[in-house]
Tab-separated table of C-alpha atoms in Angstrom:
chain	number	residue	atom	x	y	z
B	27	UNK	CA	77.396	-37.138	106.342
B	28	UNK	CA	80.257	-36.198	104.194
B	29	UNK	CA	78.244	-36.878	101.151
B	30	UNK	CA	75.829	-34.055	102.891
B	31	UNK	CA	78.526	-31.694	103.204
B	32	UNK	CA	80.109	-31.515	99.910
B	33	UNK	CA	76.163	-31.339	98.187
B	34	UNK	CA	75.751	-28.541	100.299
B	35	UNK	CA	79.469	-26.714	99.747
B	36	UNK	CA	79.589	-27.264	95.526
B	37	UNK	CA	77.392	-24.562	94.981
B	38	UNK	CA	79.794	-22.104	96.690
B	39	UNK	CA	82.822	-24.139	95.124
B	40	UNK	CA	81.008	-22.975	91.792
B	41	UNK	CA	80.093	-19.592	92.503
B	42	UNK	CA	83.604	-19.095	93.321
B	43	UNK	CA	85.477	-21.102	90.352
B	44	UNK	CA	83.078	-18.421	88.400
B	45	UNK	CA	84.621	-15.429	89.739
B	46	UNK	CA	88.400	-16.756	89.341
B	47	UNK	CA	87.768	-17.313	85.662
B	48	UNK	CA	86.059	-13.748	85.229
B	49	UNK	CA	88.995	-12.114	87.193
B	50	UNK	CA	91.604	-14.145	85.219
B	51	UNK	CA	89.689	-13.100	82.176
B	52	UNK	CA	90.591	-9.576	82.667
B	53	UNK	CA	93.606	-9.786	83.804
B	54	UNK	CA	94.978	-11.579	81.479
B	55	UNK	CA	93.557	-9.888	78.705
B	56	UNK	CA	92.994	-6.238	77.806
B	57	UNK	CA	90.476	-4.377	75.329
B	58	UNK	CA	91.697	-3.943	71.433
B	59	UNK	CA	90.045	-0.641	69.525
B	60	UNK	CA	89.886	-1.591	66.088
B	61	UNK	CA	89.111	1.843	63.449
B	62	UNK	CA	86.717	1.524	60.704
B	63	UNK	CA	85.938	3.952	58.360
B	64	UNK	CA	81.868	5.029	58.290
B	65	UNK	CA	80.732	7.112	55.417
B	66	UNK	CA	78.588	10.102	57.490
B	67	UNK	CA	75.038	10.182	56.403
B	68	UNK	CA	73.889	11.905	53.339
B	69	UNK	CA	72.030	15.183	55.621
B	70	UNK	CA	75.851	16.000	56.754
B	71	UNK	CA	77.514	15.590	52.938
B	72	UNK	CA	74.876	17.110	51.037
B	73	UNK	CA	74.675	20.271	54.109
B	74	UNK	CA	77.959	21.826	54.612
B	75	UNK	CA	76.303	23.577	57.392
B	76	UNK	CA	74.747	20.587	58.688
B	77	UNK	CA	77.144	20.932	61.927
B	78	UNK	CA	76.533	24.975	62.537
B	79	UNK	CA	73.051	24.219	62.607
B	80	UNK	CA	72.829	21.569	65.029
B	81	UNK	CA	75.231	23.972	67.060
B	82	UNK	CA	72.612	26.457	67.020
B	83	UNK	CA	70.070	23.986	67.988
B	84	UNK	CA	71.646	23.098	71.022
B	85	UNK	CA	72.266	26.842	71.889
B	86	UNK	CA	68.102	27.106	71.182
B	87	UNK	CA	68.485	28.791	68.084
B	88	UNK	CA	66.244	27.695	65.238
B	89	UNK	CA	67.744	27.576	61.569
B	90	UNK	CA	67.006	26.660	57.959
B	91	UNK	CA	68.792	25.850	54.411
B	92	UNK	CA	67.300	28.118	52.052
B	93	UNK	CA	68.032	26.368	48.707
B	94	UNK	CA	68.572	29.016	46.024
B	95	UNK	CA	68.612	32.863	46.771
B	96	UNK	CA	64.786	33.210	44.718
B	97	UNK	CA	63.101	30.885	47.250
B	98	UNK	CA	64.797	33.529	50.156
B	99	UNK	CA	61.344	36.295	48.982
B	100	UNK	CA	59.088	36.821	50.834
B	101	UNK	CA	61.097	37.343	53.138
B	102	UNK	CA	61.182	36.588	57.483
B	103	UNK	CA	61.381	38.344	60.329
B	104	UNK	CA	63.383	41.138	61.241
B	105	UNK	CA	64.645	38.945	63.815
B	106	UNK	CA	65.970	36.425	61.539
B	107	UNK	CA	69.928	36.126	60.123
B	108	UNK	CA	70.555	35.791	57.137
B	109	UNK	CA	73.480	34.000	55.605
B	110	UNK	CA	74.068	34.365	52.399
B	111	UNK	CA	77.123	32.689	49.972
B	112	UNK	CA	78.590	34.891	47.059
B	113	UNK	CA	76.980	33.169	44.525
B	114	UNK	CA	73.978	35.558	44.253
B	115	UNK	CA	73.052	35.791	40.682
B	116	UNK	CA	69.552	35.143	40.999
B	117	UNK	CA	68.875	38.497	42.898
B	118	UNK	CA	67.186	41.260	40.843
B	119	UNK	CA	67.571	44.594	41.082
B	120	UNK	CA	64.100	44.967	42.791
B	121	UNK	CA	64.990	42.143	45.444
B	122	UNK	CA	68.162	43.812	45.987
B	123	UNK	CA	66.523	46.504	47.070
B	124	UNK	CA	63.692	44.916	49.085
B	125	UNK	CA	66.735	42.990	51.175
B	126	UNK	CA	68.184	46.158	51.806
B	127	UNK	CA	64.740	47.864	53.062
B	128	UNK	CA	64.397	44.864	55.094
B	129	UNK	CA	68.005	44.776	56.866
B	130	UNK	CA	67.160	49.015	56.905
B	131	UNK	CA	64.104	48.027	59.391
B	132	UNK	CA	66.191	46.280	61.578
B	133	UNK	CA	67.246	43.144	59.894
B	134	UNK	CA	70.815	41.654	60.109
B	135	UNK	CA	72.683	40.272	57.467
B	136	UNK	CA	75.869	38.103	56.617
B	137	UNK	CA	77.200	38.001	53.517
B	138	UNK	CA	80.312	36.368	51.814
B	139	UNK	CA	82.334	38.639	49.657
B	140	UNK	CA	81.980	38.304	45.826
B	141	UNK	CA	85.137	39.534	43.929
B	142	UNK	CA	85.607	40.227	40.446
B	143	UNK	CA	85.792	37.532	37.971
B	144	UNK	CA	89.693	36.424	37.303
B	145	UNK	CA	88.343	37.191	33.291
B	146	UNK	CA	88.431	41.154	34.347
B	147	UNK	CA	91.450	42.907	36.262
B	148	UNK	CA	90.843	44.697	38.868
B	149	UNK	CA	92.852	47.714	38.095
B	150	UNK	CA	90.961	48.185	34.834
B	151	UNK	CA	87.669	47.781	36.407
B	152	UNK	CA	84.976	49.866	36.436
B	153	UNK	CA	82.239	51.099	38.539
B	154	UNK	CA	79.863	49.115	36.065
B	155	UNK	CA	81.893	46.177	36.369
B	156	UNK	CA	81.558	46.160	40.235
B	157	UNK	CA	78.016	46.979	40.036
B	158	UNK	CA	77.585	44.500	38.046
B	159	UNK	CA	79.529	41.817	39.609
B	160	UNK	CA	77.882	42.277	43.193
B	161	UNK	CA	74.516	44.727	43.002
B	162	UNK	CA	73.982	43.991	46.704
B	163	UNK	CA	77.429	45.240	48.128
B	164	UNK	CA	78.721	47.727	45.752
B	165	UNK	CA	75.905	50.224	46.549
B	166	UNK	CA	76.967	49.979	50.670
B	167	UNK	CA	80.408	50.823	49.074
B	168	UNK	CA	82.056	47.069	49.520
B	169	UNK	CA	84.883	45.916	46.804
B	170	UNK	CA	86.942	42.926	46.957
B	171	UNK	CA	90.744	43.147	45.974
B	172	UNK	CA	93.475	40.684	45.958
B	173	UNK	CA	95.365	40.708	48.959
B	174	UNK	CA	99.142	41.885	48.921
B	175	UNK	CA	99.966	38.557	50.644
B	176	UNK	CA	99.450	35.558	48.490
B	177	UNK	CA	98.030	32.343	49.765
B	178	UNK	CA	100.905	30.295	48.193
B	179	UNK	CA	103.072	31.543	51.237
B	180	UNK	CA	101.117	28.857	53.434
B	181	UNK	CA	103.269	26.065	53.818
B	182	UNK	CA	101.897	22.888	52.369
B	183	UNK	CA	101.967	19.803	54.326
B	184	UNK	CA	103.250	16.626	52.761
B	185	UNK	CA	101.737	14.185	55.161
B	186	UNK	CA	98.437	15.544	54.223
B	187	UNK	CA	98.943	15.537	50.446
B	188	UNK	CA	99.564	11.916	51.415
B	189	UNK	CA	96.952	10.868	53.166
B	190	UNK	CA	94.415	12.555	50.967
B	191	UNK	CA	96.167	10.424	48.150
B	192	UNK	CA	96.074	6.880	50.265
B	193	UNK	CA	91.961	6.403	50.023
B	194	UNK	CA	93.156	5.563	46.176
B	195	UNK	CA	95.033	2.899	47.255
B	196	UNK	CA	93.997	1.590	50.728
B	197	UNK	CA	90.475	0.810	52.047
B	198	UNK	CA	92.083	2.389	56.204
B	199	UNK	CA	94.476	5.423	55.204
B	200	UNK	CA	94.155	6.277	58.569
B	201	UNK	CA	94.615	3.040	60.166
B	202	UNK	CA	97.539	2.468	57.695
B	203	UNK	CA	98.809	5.483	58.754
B	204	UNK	CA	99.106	5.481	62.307
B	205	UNK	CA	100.050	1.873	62.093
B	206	UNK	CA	103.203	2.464	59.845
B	207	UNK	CA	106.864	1.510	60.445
B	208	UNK	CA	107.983	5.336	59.632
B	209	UNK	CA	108.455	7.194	62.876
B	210	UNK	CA	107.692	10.215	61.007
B	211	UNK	CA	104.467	9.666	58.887
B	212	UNK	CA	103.254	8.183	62.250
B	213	UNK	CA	103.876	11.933	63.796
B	214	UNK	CA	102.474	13.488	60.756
B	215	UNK	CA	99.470	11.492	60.985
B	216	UNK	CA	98.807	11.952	64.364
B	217	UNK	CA	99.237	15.665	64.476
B	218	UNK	CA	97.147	16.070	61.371
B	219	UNK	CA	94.137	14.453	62.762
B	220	UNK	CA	94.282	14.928	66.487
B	221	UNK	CA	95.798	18.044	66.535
B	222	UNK	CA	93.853	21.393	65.448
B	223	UNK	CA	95.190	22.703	61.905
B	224	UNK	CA	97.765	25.671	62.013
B	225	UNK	CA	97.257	28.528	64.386
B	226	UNK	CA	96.526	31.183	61.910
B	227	UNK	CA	97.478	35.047	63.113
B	228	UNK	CA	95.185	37.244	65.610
B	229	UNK	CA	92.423	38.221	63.929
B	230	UNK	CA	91.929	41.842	65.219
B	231	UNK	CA	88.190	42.641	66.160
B	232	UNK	CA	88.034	45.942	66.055
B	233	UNK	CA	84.889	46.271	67.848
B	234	UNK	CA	85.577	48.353	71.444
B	235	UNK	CA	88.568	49.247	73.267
B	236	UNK	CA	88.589	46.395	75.612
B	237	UNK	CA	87.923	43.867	72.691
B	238	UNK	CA	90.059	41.169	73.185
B	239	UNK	CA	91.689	39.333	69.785
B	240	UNK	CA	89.637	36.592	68.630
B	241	UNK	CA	91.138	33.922	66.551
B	242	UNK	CA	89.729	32.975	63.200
B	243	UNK	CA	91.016	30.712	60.506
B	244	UNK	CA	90.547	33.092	57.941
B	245	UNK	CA	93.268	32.302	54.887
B	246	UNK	CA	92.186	34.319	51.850
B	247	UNK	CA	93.061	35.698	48.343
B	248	UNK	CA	91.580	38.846	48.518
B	249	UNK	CA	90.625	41.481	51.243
B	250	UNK	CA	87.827	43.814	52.086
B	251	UNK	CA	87.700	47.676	51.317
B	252	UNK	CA	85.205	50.208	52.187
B	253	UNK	CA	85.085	53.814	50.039
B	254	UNK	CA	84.535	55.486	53.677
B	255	UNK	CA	88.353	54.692	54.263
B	256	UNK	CA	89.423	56.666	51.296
B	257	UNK	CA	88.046	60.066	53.228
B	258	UNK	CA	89.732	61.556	56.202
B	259	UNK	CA	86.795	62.103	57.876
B	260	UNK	CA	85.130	58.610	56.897
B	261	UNK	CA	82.231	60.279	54.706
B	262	UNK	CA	81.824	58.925	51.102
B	263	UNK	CA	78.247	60.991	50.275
B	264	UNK	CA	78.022	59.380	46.597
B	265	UNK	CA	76.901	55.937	48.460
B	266	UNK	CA	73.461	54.685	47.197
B	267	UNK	CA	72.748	53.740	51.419
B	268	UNK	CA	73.763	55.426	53.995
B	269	UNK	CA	76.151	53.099	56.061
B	270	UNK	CA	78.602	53.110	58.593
B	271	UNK	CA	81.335	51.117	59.413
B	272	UNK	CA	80.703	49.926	63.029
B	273	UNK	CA	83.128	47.433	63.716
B	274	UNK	CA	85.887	45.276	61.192
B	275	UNK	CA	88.464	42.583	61.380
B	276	UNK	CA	91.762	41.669	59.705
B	277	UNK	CA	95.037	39.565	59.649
B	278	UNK	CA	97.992	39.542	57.803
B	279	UNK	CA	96.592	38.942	54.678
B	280	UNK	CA	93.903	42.290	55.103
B	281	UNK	CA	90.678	43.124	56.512
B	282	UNK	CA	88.684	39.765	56.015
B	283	UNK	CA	85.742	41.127	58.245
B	284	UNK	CA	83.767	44.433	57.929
B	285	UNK	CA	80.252	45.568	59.551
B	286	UNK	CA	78.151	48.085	58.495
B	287	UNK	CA	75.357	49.954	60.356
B	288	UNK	CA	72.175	50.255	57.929
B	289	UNK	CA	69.478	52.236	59.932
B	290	UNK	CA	68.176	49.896	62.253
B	291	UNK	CA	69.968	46.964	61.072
B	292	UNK	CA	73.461	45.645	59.820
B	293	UNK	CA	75.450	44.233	57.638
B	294	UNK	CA	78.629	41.812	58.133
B	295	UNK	CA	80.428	41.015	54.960
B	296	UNK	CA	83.025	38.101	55.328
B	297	UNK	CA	85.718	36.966	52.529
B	298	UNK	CA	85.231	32.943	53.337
B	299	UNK	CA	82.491	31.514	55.279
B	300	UNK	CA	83.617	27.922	55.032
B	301	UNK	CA	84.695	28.513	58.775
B	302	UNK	CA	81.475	27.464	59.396
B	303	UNK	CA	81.776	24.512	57.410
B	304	UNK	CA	81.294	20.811	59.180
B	305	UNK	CA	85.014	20.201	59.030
B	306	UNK	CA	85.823	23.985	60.484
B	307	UNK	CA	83.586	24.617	62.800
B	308	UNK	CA	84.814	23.375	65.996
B	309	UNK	CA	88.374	25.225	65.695
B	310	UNK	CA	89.696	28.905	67.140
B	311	UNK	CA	86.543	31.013	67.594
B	312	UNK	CA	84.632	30.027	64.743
B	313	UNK	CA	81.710	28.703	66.898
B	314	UNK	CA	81.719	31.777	68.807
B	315	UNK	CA	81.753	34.330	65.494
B	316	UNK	CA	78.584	32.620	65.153
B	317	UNK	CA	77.098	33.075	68.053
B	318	UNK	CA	78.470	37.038	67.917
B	319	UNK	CA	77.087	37.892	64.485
B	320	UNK	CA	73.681	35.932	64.823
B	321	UNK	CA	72.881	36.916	68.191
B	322	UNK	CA	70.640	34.045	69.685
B	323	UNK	CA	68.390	34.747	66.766
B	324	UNK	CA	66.936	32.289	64.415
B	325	UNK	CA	69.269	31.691	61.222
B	326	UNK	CA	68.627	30.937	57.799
B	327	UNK	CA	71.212	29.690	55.414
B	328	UNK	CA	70.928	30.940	51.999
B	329	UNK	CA	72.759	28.724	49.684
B	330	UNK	CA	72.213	30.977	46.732
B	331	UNK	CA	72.202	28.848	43.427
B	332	UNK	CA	71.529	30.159	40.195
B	333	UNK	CA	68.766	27.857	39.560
B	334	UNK	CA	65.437	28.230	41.855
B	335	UNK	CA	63.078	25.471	43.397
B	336	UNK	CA	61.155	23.497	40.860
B	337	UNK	CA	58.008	25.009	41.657
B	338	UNK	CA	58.868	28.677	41.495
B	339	UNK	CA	60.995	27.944	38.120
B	340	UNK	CA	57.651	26.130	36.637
B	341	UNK	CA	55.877	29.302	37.597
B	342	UNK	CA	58.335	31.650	35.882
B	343	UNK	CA	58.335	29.625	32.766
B	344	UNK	CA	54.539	28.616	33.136
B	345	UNK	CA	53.252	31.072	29.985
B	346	UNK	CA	55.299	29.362	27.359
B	347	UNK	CA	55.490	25.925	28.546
B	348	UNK	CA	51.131	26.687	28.710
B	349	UNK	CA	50.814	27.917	25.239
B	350	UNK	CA	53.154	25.228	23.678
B	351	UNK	CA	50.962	22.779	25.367
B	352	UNK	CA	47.912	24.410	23.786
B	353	UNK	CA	49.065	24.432	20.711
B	354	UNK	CA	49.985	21.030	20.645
B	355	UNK	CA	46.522	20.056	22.440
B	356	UNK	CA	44.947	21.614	19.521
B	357	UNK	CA	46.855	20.408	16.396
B	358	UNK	CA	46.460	16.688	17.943
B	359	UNK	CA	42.699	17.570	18.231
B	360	UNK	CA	42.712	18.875	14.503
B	361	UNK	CA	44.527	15.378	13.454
B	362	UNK	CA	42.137	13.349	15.537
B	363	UNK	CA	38.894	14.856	15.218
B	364	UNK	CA	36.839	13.725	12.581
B	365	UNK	CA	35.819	16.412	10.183
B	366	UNK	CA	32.200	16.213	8.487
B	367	UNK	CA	31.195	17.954	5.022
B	368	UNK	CA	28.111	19.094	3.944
B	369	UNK	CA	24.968	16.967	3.871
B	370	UNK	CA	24.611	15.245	0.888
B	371	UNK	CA	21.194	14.152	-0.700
B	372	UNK	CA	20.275	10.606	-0.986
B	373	UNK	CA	19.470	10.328	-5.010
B	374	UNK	CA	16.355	8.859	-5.816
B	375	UNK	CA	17.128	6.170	-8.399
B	376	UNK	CA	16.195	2.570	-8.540
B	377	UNK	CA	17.988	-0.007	-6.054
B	378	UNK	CA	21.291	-1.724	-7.411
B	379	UNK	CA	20.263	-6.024	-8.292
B	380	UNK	CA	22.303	-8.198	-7.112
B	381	UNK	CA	24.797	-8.147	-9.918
B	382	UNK	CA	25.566	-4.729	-10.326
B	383	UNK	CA	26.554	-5.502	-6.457
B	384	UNK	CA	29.037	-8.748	-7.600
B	385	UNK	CA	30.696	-6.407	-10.447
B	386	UNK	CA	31.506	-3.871	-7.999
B	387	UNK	CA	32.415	-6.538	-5.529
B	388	UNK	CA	35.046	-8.101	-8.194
B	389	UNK	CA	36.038	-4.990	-8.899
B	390	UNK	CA	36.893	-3.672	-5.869
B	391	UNK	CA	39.028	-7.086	-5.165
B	392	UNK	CA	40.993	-6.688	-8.471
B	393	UNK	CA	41.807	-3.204	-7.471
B	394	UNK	CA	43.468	-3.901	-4.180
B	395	UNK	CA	45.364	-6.924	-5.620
B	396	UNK	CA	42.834	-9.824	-4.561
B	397	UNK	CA	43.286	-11.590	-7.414
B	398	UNK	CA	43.403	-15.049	-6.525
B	399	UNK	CA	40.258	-14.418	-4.014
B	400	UNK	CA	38.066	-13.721	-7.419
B	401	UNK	CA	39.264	-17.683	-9.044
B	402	UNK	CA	39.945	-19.487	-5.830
B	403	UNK	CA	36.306	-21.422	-5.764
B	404	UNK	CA	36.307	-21.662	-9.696
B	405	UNK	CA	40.027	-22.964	-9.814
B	406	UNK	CA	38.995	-25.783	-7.298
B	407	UNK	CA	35.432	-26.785	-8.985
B	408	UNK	CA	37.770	-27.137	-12.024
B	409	UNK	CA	40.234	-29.287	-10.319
B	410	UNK	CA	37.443	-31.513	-8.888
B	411	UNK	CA	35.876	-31.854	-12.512
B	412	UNK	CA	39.379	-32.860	-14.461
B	413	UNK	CA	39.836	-35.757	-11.964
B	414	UNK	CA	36.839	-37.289	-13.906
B	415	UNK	CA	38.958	-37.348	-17.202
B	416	UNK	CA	41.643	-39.626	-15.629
B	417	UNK	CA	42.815	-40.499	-12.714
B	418	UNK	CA	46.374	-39.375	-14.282
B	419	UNK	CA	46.610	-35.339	-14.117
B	420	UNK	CA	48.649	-35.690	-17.159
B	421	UNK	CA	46.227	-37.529	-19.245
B	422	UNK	CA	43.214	-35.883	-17.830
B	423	UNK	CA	44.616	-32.555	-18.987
B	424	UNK	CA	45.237	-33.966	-22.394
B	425	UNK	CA	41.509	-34.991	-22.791
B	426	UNK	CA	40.244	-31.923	-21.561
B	427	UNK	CA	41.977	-29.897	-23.505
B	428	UNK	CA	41.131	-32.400	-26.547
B	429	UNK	CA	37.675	-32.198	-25.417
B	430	UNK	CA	37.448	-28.397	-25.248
B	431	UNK	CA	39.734	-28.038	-28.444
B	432	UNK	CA	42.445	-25.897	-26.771
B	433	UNK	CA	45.828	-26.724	-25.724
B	434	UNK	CA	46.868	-28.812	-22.679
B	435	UNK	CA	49.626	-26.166	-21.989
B	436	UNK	CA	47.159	-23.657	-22.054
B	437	UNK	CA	44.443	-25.583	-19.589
B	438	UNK	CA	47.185	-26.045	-17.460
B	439	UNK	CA	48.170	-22.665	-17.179
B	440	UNK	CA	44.876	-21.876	-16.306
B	441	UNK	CA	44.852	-23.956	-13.787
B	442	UNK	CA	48.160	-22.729	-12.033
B	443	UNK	CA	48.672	-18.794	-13.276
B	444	UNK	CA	47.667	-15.555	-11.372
B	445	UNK	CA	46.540	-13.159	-14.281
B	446	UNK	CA	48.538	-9.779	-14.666
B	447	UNK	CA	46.154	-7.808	-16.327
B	448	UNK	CA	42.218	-7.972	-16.925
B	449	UNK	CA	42.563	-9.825	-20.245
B	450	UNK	CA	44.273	-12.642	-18.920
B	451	UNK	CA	41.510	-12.719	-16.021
B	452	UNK	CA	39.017	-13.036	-18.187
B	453	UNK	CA	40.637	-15.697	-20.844
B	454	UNK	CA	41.007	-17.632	-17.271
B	455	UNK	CA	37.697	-17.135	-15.819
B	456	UNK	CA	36.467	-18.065	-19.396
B	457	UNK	CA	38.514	-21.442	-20.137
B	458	UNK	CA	37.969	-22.912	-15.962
B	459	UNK	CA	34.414	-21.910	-16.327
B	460	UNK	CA	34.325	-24.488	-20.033
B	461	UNK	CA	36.293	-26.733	-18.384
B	462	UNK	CA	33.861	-26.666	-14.809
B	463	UNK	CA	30.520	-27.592	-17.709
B	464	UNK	CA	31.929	-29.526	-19.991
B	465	UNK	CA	31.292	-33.277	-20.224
B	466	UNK	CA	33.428	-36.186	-21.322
């Protein structure tokens, strides 16, 4: 009966040894976080805006990266954004226009400001020189200066010069760094990556009355200036388009933000927009500058290269790349091609015999150096027939050439020699041809 009892109690005994070692387990032991570094995929290094767009996504905004400023035409909706880098070289005159039709009907527009090459001063510039520099904002009356405040005043940060320099040296910077003895490269490190960078001044929105400031991390070299703002009333009639400057934004360093009113549409010119980069995004009100200027509208990404898509750039250079290829088609043709003369008439004479056939035969062999193919059968008759004389070469060459009254030094030379010119062929031919009939 107490056999009974304990079969029936061990499974409980069990269940309940079970538990105590999965309660010990945790409380004896606690969870370790170990950090690895994970190279982010190649969509999100080759796209800078690879984060703003799947932003917009979420908000239900569509958006594209336009790759190259030509591959921008025809092009969308009024409805559409446009963002567009400074590096617009590949915009002609006549697309410069049909972008500013296009924004005119209603489209809006962001562009990044272009300044003047460091090559030219900006005091000595001239209206050519700006033209020329930017075509797309100089007519609306945008320049680009250098701002009165350098950017060297920014205080550099020696923990992050250091940590960018670790990856050189360590496979973890980041796991060496928070895991280091020094108290204060520990405090560095942390603030660097959990905390957001430096708080940079109000950015003023000028925008309504009740516009509150709006913070936006832009530090830049050079500022934005209108020709309206060098009027009292705010006219400047020499502009190619009539604008208007609806709203603007500045810091410390100068107006980094203005927006122009261009009939139906507008215009929003920016010094920087890397605050929409992958790494920027997510700080101040970057996110929401988006949101502001786009206006839950579709959004296309211009990165404007100087080079355009393969296809179009075939296209464009299609007419000389096509006749090259012509030409070359035809020349290899003209090499190839056999090319036939005039008919010639068959003459009516009498077939060749047989050895007018064998003299041009032998002829033809000498000529190309074939020799030796002319006395190769002859040579060996001859061989076969001087074994007769004696077994001996020696003494079968010295009745042979007893029998046929010539030298033995000659009938062996004969025998051996390849014949330089047609005298010496014939001697040859002559002397193995005696030496092939005779009889001893």
């Amino acid at each position: 009966m107490r056999k009974a009892h304990l079969r029936r109690a061990f499974p409980w005994l069990l269940a309940t040894l079970l538990v105590a070692m999965i309660a010990g387990y945790y409380a004896l032991t606690e969870p370790v976080t170990y950090m690895q570094r994970v190279a982010p995929d190649n969509s999100i290094t080759r796209n800078p805006n690879s984060a703003a767009q799947r932003w917009l996504a979420q908000r239900g905004q569509p958006s594209e990266r336009i790759l190259s400023a030509a591959a921008l035409f025809p092009l969308p909706d009024t409805r559409t954004t446009l963002v567009i880098d400074k590096h617009r070289g590949m915009l002609t005159p006549n697309q410069v226009n049909t972008l500013l039709e296009w924004v005119q009907d209603g489209g809006e527009l962001v562009v990044e400001a272009r300044p003047l090459p460091s090559l030219i001063e900006a005091s000595d510039a001239s209206d050519a020189d700006w033209q020329d520099n930017d075509p797309l904002l100089f007519p609306l009356g945008i320049t680009v200066w250098d701002s009165p405040v350098p950017s060297e005043s920014i205080e550099e940060d020696p923990v992050r010069d250091l940590i960018m320099a670790l990856p050189v040296f360590v496979d973890s910077p980041l796991q060496y760094c928070l895991q280091s003895d020094n108290e204060e490269l520990r405090e560095g490190c942390a603030r660097l990556v959990c905390d957001a960078p430096p708080e940079p001044a109000p950015l003023g929105l000028h925008v309504g009355d009740n516009a509150p400031d709006r913070r936006v991390q832009l530090f830049s070299d050079y500022v934005i200036w209108h020709d309206s703002w060098d009027d009292e009333e705010g006219e400047t009639p020499h502009l190619e388009w009539p604008v208007e400057v609806t709203a603007y934004a500045d810091n410390d360093y100068g107006s980094q933000l203005v927006q122009l009113g261009l009939g139906s549409g507008q215009i929003s010119v920016l010094t920087d927009l890397s605050l929409w980069s992958n790494e920027r995004l997510l700080y101040f009100d970057h996110a929401w500058l988006l949101a502001w200027l786009t206006a839950d509208e579709p959004v296309w990404f211009v990165r404007s290269v100087a080079m355009p898509p393969l296809a179009q750039w075939l296209w464009l250079k299609a007419p000389a790349l096509g006749v090259a290829l012509l030409v070359l088609l035809g020349l290899w043709l003209w090499y190839r091609i056999p090319r036939q003369g005039p008919r010639q008439e068959a003459r009516e004479e009498s077939s060749r015999d047989y050895l007018q056939h064998l003299h041009a035969s032998g002829y033809f062999q000498w000529r190309t150096n074939q020799q030796a193919a002319l006395v190769d059968v002859l040579r060996k008759q001859a061989e076969q027939h001087l074994v007769r004389f004696h077994h001996q070469r020696d003494k079968a060459l010295a009745l042979a050439a007893k029998t046929l009254s010539v030298p033995a030094k000659e009938l062996e030379t004969a025998l051996q020699m390849q014949p330089e010119t047609r005298d010496q062929f014939t001697q040859q031919v002559s002397l193995l041809q005696s030496l092939k009939n005779c009889s001893h």
